[in-house]
Coordinates of C-alpha atoms in Angstrom, one line a residue:
M14 CA 210.1 85.2 116.6
A15 CA 206.9 83.7 116.0
T16 CA 206.0 80.7 118.2
A17 CA 204.2 77.4 116.8
V18 CA 202.4 74.9 119.2
I19 CA 202.4 71.5 118.4
T20 CA 200.3 69.0 120.3
G21 CA 201.5 65.2 120.1
S22 CA 204.8 65.9 118.4
A23 CA 207.4 63.9 120.1
R24 CA 207.3 61.6 116.7
G25 CA 205.4 60.6 113.9
I26 CA 203.1 63.4 112.1
G27 CA 203.6 66.1 115.0
A28 CA 206.9 65.8 115.0
A29 CA 207.6 65.8 111.1
I30 CA 204.8 69.5 111.4
A31 CA 207.0 70.5 114.4
L32 CA 210.1 70.1 112.0
R33 CA 208.6 72.0 109.0
L34 CA 207.6 74.8 110.9
A35 CA 211.0 75.3 112.6
Q36 CA 212.3 75.5 108.8
D37 CA 209.6 77.9 108.3
G38 CA 211.5 80.1 110.9
Y39 CA 209.0 79.3 113.9
D40 CA 210.1 78.8 117.8
I41 CA 208.5 75.6 118.4
A42 CA 206.8 74.4 121.6
L43 CA 206.5 70.9 121.4
N44 CA 203.7 68.7 123.4
D45 CA 203.2 65.2 124.6
I46 CA 201.9 63.4 127.5
S47 CA 205.0 62.3 129.0
E48 CA 208.9 62.9 129.7
A49 CA 209.7 59.4 128.2
M50 CA 208.3 60.2 124.8
F51 CA 211.1 62.7 124.4
E52 CA 213.9 60.2 125.6
D53 CA 215.9 58.9 123.3
N54 CA 214.6 61.1 120.8
D55 CA 216.3 63.9 118.7
I56 CA 213.7 65.8 117.7
V57 CA 214.2 68.8 119.9
E58 CA 218.2 69.0 118.4
R59 CA 216.8 68.7 114.9
I60 CA 214.4 71.5 115.5
K61 CA 217.3 73.8 117.3
A62 CA 219.3 72.9 114.4
N63 CA 217.6 75.4 112.2
G64 CA 218.5 78.2 114.5
V65 CA 215.0 78.6 116.4
L66 CA 214.4 77.9 120.0
C67 CA 212.6 75.2 120.9
E68 CA 210.9 73.5 124.4
Y69 CA 209.0 70.7 125.2
F70 CA 206.1 70.5 127.6
V71 CA 204.5 67.4 129.1
A72 CA 200.9 67.5 129.8
D73 CA 197.8 65.6 128.8
V74 CA 196.0 67.3 126.2
S75 CA 192.5 65.4 127.5
N76 CA 193.0 67.5 130.8
Y77 CA 191.4 71.1 130.9
S78 CA 193.9 72.4 133.8
Q79 CA 196.9 70.9 132.6
C80 CA 196.5 72.9 129.1
E81 CA 195.6 75.9 130.7
Q82 CA 198.7 75.8 132.6
M83 CA 200.9 74.4 129.7
V84 CA 199.2 77.5 127.8
K85 CA 200.5 79.6 130.6
D86 CA 204.0 78.4 130.9
I87 CA 204.3 78.3 126.6
K88 CA 203.4 82.1 126.9
A89 CA 205.9 82.7 129.8
K90 CA 208.5 81.0 128.0
F91 CA 208.1 82.7 124.3
G92 CA 206.2 85.5 124.9
T93 CA 203.7 84.9 122.1
I94 CA 201.4 81.8 120.5
D95 CA 201.1 82.4 117.0
V96 CA 200.1 78.9 115.7
L97 CA 198.4 76.3 117.6
V98 CA 198.5 72.8 115.5
N99 CA 195.9 70.4 117.4
N100 CA 197.7 67.1 116.4
A101 CA 197.4 65.0 119.4
G102 CA 195.3 61.7 119.0
I103 CA 194.8 58.0 119.2
T104 CA 193.3 55.2 118.2
R105 CA 191.2 52.4 120.3
D106 CA 190.0 50.4 117.1
G107 CA 186.8 47.7 117.2
L108 CA 183.3 47.2 115.8
L109 CA 180.6 49.3 117.5
A110 CA 179.1 45.8 119.2
R111 CA 182.2 45.0 120.8
M112 CA 183.5 48.7 121.5
S113 CA 183.8 49.2 125.3
E114 CA 182.9 52.6 127.1
E115 CA 186.0 53.0 128.0
S116 CA 187.3 52.8 124.5
F117 CA 184.9 55.3 123.3
D118 CA 185.5 58.1 125.9
T119 CA 189.3 57.8 126.0
V120 CA 189.3 58.3 122.2
I121 CA 187.4 61.4 122.3
A122 CA 188.7 62.9 125.5
V123 CA 192.2 62.7 123.5
N124 CA 190.9 63.5 120.3
Q125 CA 188.2 66.0 120.6
K126 CA 188.1 67.4 124.1
S127 CA 192.1 68.2 123.2
V128 CA 191.0 70.4 120.9
F129 CA 188.5 72.2 122.9
N130 CA 191.1 72.6 125.7
M131 CA 193.8 73.7 123.5
T132 CA 191.6 76.2 121.2
K133 CA 190.4 77.8 124.4
F134 CA 193.3 78.6 126.3
A135 CA 195.7 79.5 122.9
G136 CA 192.9 81.3 121.1
S137 CA 192.6 83.6 124.2
V138 CA 196.2 84.5 123.9
M139 CA 195.7 85.1 119.7
M140 CA 192.3 87.1 120.5
K141 CA 194.5 89.9 122.3
Q142 CA 197.2 89.5 120.1
R143 CA 194.4 89.9 117.1
S144 CA 196.2 87.4 115.0
G145 CA 196.9 83.6 114.8
R146 CA 196.5 80.5 112.8
I147 CA 194.7 77.2 114.3
I148 CA 195.2 73.7 112.3
N149 CA 193.5 70.9 113.3
L150 CA 194.0 67.3 112.6
S151 CA 190.9 65.5 111.3
S152 CA 191.0 62.5 108.9
V153 CA 189.3 60.8 105.8
A154 CA 187.6 59.1 108.9
G155 CA 185.7 61.7 109.9
L156 CA 184.8 62.6 106.3
W157 CA 183.2 59.6 105.3
G158 CA 183.4 57.1 108.2
N159 CA 185.1 54.0 108.6
A160 CA 184.3 50.3 110.0
G161 CA 185.7 49.6 113.4
Q162 CA 186.5 53.2 114.0
F163 CA 183.2 54.3 115.2
N164 CA 185.0 56.6 118.2
Y165 CA 187.8 57.9 116.0
S166 CA 185.5 58.4 113.4
A167 CA 183.0 60.3 115.8
S168 CA 186.1 62.4 117.0
K169 CA 187.6 63.3 113.8
A170 CA 184.0 64.5 112.5
A171 CA 183.9 66.7 115.4
I172 CA 186.7 68.3 114.3
V173 CA 185.3 69.5 111.1
G174 CA 182.4 71.2 113.0
M175 CA 185.0 72.6 115.6
T176 CA 187.0 73.9 112.7
K177 CA 184.6 75.7 111.3
T178 CA 182.7 77.4 114.5
V179 CA 186.0 78.6 115.7
A180 CA 186.7 79.9 111.6
K181 CA 183.3 81.8 112.4
E182 CA 183.8 83.0 115.9
L183 CA 187.5 84.3 115.8
G184 CA 187.8 85.5 112.4
S185 CA 187.1 88.8 113.4
R186 CA 189.9 89.3 115.3
G187 CA 192.6 88.2 112.6
I188 CA 192.7 84.3 113.5
T189 CA 192.0 81.5 110.9
C190 CA 191.3 78.3 111.9
N191 CA 191.4 75.2 109.4
A192 CA 191.8 71.2 109.4
V193 CA 193.8 68.8 107.2
A194 CA 192.3 65.0 107.1
P195 CA 194.8 63.1 106.1
G196 CA 194.1 59.5 104.6
F197 CA 196.7 56.6 105.0
I198 CA 199.9 58.0 106.0
S199 CA 203.2 55.8 106.2
T200 CA 203.8 55.8 110.0
P201 CA 204.9 52.7 112.6
M202 CA 200.9 52.5 113.0
T203 CA 200.5 51.2 109.2
D204 CA 203.9 49.5 109.1
K205 CA 202.0 47.1 111.6
L206 CA 199.8 46.2 108.9
N207 CA 200.2 42.6 107.0
D208 CA 200.4 42.9 103.5
A209 CA 197.0 41.9 102.7
Q210 CA 196.1 44.3 104.5
K211 CA 198.2 46.8 102.8
E212 CA 197.1 45.9 99.6
A213 CA 193.7 46.0 100.1
I214 CA 194.3 49.6 101.0
L215 CA 196.6 50.7 98.4
R216 CA 193.7 49.4 95.9
M217 CA 191.6 51.9 97.3
I218 CA 194.5 54.8 96.3
A219 CA 194.2 56.3 93.2
M220 CA 197.8 57.5 93.7
R221 CA 198.5 53.6 94.6
R222 CA 200.8 55.0 97.4
Y223 CA 201.1 56.0 101.1
G224 CA 201.2 59.4 102.1
T225 CA 204.3 60.8 104.2
V226 CA 204.7 62.8 106.6
E227 CA 206.0 65.8 105.2
E228 CA 203.4 65.7 102.8
I229 CA 201.5 66.5 105.5
S230 CA 203.5 68.8 107.1
G231 CA 204.2 70.9 104.1
V232 CA 200.2 71.4 103.9
V233 CA 200.4 72.3 107.2
S234 CA 203.1 75.1 106.6
F235 CA 201.0 76.4 103.8
L236 CA 198.2 77.1 106.4
A237 CA 200.5 78.7 108.8
S238 CA 201.8 80.8 106.5
K239 CA 200.8 84.4 105.2
D240 CA 199.8 82.7 101.8
A241 CA 196.7 81.4 103.5
S242 CA 195.9 84.7 105.2
Y243 CA 192.2 84.3 103.7
V244 CA 191.8 80.6 104.0
T245 CA 189.4 79.6 107.1
G246 CA 187.1 77.4 107.5
Q247 CA 188.2 75.1 105.2
V248 CA 189.3 71.0 105.3
I249 CA 191.7 69.8 103.2
E250 CA 192.1 66.3 102.2
I251 CA 195.5 64.6 102.3
S252 CA 194.6 61.2 100.7
G253 CA 196.3 60.6 97.4
G254 CA 192.5 60.6 96.1
L255 CA 191.2 57.7 98.6
S256 CA 187.6 59.1 98.6
M257 CA 187.5 59.4 94.9

């Protein structure tokens, strides 16, 4: 059985991706930063209901040594790592003139360095297997920029460059690396916006609605599948036409 590792997957987009890949037949290694993220959370049971194995691993993916140990633990538990989805991410929004060094460094560490950490260690496993799929979560903010998100945009733009570089470095080993760049997706984060903010955003989207987590997970499912075996180094925007 093939194994998929999804970082930041206790809830939200990460959980949706994990569930979809379980439906595709993958054993699932979930990850998040604390045990508490999985308490009072039925994601493990929902995944196991698809007849696959599932276990969660607590690690701070911005921490190099914790990622190294987690990958060793996942390999020992499941035997293979066939798909890596670098989903973990945070925001610490604010205008550049008011942004603290801590807010910048924290977002870069979680969003960007985590991709380096996990790709290095999981990629090593894939190279020995001579096969694998790496899928990174970028953002339209990384493609087009966004006022008030200097740190977030920087981290997500870096992921685009990292994706293309990994695709070139590991392609000869049978490993693909692609990214998806979501726009505004219905999550608890967007639920916090007031009506005026929501309306202003909707006016910018050609389809006049927010995306769903299932629409993100569907594209990730494709990139992890045999149908995408000759697709690498690509960034697929999933935004309902936000950037047009």
